[in-house]
mmCIF file of N, CA, C and O in Angstrom:
data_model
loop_
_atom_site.group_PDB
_atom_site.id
_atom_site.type_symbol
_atom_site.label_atom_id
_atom_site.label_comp_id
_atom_site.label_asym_id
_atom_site.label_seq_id
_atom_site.Cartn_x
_atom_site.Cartn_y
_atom_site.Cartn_z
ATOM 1 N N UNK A 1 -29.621 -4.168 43.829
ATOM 2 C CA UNK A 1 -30.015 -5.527 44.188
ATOM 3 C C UNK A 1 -30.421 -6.327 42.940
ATOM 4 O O UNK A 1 -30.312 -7.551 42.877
ATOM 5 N N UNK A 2 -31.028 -5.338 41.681
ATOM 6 C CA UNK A 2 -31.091 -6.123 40.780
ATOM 7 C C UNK A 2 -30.279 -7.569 39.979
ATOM 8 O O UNK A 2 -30.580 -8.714 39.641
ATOM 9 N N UNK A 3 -29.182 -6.723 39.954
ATOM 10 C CA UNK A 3 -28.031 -7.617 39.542
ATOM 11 C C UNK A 3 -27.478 -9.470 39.879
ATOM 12 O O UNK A 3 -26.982 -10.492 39.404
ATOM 13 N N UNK A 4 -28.050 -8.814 41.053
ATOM 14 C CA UNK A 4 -27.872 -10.361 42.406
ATOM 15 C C UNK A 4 -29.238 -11.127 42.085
ATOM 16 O O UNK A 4 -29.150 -12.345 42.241
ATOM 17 N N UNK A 5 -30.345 -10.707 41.713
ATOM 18 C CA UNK A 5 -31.550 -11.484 41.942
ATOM 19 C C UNK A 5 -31.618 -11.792 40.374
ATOM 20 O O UNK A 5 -32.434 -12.671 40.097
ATOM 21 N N UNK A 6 -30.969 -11.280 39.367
ATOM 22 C CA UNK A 6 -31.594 -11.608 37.914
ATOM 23 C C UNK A 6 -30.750 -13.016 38.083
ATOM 24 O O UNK A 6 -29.964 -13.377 38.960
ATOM 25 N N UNK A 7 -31.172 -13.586 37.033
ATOM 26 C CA UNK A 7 -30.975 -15.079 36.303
ATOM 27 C C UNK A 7 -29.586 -15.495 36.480
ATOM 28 O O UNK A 7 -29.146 -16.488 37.060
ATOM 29 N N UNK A 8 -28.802 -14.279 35.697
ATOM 30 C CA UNK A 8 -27.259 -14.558 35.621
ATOM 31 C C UNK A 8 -26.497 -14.552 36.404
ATOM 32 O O UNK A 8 -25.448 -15.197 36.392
ATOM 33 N N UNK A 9 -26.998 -13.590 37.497
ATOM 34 C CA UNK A 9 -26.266 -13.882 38.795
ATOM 35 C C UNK A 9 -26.531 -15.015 39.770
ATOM 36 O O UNK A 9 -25.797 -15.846 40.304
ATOM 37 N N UNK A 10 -27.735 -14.783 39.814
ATOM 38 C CA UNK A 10 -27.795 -16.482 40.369
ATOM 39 C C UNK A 10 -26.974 -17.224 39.630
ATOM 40 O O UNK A 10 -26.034 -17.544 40.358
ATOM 41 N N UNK A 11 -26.856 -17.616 38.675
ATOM 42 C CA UNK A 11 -26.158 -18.469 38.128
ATOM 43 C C UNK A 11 -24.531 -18.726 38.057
ATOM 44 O O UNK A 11 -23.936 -19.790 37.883
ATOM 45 N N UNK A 12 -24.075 -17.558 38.227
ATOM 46 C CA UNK A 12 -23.102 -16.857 39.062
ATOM 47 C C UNK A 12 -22.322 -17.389 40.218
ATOM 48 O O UNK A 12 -21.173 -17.801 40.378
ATOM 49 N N UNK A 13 -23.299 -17.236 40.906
ATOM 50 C CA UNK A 13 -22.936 -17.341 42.760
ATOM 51 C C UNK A 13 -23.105 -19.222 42.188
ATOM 52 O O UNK A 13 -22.028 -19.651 41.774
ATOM 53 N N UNK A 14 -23.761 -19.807 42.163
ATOM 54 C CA UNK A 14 -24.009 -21.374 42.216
ATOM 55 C C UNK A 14 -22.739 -21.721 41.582
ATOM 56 O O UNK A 14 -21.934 -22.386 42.234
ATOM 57 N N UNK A 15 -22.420 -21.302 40.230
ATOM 58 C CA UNK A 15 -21.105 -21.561 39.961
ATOM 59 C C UNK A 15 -19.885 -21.642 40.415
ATOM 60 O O UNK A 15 -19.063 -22.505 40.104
ATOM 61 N N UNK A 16 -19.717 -20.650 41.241
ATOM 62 C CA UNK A 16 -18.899 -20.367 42.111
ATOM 63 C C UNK A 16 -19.081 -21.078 43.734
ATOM 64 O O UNK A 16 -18.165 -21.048 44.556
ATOM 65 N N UNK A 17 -19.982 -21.498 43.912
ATOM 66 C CA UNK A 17 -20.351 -22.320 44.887
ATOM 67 C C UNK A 17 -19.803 -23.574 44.538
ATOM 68 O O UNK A 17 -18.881 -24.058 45.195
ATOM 69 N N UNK A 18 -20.397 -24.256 43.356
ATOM 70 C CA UNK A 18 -19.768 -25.644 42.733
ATOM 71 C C UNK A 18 -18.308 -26.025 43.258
ATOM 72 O O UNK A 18 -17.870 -26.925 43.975
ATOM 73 N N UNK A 19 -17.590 -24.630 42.389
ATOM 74 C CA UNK A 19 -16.590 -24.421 42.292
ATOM 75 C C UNK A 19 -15.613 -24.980 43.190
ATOM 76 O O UNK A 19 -14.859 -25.949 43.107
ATOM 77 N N UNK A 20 -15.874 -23.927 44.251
ATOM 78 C CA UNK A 20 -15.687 -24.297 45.722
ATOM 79 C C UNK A 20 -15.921 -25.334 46.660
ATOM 80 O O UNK A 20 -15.264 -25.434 47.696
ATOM 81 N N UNK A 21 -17.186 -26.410 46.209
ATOM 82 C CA UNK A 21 -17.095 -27.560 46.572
ATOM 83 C C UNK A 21 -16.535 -28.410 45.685
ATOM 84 O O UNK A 21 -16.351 -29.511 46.204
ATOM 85 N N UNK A 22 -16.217 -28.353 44.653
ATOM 86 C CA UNK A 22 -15.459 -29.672 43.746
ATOM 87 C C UNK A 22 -14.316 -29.494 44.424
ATOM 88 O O UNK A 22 -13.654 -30.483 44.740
ATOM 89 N N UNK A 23 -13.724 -27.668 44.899
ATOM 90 C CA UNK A 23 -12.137 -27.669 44.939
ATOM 91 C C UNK A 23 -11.979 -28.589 46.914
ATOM 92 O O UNK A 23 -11.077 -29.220 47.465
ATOM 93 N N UNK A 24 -12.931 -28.298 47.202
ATOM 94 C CA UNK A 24 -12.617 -28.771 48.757
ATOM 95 C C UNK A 24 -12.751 -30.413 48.442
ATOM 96 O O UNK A 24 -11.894 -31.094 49.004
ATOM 97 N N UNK A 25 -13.732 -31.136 47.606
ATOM 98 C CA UNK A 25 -13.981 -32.192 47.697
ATOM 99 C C UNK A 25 -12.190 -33.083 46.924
ATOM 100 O O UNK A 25 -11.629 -34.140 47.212
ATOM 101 N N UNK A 26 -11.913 -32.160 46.079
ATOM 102 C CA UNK A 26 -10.431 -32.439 45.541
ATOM 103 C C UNK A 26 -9.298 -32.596 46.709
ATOM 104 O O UNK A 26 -8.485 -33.521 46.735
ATOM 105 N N UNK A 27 -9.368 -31.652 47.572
ATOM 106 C CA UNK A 27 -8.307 -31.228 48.082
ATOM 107 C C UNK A 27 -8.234 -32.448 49.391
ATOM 108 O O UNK A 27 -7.299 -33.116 49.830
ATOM 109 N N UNK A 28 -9.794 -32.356 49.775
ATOM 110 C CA UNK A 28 -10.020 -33.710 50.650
ATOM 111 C C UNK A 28 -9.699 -34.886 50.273
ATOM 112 O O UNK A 28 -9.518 -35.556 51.290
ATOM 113 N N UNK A 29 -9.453 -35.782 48.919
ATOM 114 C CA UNK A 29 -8.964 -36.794 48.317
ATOM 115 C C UNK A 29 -7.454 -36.501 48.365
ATOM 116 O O UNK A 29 -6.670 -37.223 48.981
ATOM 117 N N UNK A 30 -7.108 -35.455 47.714
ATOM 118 C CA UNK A 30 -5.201 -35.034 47.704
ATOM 119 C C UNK A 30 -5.286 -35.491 49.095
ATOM 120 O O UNK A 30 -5.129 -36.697 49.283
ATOM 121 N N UNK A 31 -5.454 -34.918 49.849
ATOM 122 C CA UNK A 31 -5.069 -35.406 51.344
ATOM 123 C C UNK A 31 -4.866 -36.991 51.574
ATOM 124 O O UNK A 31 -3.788 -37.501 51.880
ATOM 125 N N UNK A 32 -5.837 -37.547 51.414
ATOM 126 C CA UNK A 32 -6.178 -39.110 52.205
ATOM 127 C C UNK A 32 -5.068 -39.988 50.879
ATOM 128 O O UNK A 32 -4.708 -41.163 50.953
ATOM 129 N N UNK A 33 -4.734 -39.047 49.796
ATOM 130 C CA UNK A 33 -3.791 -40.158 48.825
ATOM 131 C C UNK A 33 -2.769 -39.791 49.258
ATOM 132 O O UNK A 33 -1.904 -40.469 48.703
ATOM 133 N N UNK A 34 -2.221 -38.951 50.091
ATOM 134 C CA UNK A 34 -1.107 -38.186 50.258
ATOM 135 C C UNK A 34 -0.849 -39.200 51.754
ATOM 136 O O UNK A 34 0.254 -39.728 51.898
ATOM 137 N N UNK A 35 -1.503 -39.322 52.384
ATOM 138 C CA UNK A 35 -1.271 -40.017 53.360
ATOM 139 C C UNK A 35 -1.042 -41.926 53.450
ATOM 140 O O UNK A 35 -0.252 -42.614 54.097
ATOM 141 N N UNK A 36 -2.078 -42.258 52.534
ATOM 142 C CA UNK A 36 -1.980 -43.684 52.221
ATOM 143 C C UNK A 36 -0.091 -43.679 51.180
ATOM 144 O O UNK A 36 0.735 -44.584 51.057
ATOM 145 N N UNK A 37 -0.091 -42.737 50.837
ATOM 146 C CA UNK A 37 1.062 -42.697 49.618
ATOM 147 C C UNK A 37 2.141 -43.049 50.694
ATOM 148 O O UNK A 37 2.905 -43.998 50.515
ATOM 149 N N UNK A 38 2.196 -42.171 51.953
ATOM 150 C CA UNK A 38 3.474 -41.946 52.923
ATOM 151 C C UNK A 38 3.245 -43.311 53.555
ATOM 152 O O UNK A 38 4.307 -43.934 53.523
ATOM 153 N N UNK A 39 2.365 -43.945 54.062
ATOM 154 C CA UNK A 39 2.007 -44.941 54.525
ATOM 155 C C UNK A 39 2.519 -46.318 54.207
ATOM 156 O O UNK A 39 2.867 -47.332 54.813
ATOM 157 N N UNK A 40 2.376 -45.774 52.675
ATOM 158 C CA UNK A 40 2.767 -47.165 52.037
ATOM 159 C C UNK A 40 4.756 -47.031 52.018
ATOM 160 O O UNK A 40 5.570 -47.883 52.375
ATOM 161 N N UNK A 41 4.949 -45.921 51.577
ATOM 162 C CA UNK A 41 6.473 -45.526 51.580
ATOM 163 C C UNK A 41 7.022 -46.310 53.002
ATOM 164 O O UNK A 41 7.433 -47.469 52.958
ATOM 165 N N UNK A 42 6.990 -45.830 53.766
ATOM 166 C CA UNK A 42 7.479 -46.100 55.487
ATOM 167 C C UNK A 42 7.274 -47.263 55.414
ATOM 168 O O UNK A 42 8.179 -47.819 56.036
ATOM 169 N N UNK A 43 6.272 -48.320 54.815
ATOM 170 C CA UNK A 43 6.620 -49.580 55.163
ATOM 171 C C UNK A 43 7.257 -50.763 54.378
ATOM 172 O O UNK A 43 7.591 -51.921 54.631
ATOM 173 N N UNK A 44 7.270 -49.727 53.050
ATOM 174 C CA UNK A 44 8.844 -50.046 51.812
ATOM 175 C C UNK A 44 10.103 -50.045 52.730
ATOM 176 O O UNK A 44 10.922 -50.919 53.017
ATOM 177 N N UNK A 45 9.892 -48.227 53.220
ATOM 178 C CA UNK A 45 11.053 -48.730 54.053
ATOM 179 C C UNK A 45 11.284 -49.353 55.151
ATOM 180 O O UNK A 45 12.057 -50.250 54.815
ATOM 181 N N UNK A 46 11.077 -49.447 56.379
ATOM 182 C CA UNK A 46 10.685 -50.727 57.051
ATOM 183 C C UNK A 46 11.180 -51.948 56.485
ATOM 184 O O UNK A 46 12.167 -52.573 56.873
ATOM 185 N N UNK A 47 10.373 -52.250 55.487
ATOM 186 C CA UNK A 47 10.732 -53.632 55.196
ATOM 187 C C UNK A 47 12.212 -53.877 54.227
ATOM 188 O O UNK A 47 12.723 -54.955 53.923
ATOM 189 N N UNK A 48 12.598 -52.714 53.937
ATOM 190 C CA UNK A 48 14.373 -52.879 53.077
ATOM 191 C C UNK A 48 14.966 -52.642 54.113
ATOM 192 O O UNK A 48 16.047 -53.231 54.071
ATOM 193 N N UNK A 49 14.757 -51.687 55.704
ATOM 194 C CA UNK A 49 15.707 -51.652 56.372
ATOM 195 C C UNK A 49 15.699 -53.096 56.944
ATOM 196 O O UNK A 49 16.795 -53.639 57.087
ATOM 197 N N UNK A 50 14.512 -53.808 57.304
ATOM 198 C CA UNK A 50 14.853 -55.025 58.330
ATOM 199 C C UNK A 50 15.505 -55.820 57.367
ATOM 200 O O UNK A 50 16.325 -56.595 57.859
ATOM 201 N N UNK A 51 15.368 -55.868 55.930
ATOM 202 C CA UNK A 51 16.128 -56.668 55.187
ATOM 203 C C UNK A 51 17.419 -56.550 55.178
ATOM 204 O O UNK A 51 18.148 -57.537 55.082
ATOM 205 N N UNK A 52 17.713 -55.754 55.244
ATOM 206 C CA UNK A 52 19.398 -55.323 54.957
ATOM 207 C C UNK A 52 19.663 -54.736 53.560
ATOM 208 O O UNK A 52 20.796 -54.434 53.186
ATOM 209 N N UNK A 53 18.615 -54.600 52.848
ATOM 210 C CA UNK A 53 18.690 -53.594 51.458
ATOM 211 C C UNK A 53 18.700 -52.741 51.274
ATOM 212 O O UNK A 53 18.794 -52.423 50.089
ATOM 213 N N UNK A 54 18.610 -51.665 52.342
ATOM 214 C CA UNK A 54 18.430 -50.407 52.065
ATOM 215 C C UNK A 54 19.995 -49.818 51.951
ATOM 216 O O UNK A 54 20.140 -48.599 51.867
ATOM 217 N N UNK A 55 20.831 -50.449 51.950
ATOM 218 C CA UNK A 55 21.960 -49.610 51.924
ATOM 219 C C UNK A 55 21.850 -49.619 50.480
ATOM 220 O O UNK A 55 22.485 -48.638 50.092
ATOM 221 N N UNK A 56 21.319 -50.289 49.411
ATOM 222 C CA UNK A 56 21.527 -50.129 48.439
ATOM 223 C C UNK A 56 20.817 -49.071 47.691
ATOM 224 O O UNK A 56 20.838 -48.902 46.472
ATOM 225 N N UNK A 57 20.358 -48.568 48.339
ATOM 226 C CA UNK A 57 19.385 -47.294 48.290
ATOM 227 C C UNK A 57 20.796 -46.153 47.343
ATOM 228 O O UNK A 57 21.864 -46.662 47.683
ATOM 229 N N UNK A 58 21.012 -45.272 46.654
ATOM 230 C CA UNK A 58 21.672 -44.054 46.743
ATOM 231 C C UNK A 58 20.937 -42.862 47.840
ATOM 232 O O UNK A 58 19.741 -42.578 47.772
ATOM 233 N N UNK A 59 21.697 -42.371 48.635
ATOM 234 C CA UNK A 59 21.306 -41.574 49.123
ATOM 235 C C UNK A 59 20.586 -41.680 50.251
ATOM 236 O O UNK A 59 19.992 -40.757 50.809
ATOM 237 N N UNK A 60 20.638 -42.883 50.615
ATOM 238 C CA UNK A 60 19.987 -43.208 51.984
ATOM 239 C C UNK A 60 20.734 -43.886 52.623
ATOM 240 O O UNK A 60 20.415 -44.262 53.751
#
């Protein structure tokens, strides 16, 4: 039990705690840009299909 209660391990586990919340607090932003990103796409397209531009698309 020593190991866990000295200084360094505490310091340890918190680190690794951080860790783990910076990576969730990251992953929660990737998300909501990932969605505004598609959001915004679909209404690029939307607005070239009602135009009649999108044929000029390659590949679409």
């Amino acid at each position: 039990m020593e190991p866990f209660t000295s200084g360094t391990g505490i310091l340890l586990v918190l680190a690794v705690l951080a860790a783990v919340a910076v990576a969730i607090v990251a992953i929660k932003i990737a998300i909501k840009l990932a969605i505004r990103v598609g959001i915004v796409a679909a209404i690029v397209l939307v607005a070239l299909y009602a135009t009649g531009t999108l044929e000029l698309l390659p590949g679409l």
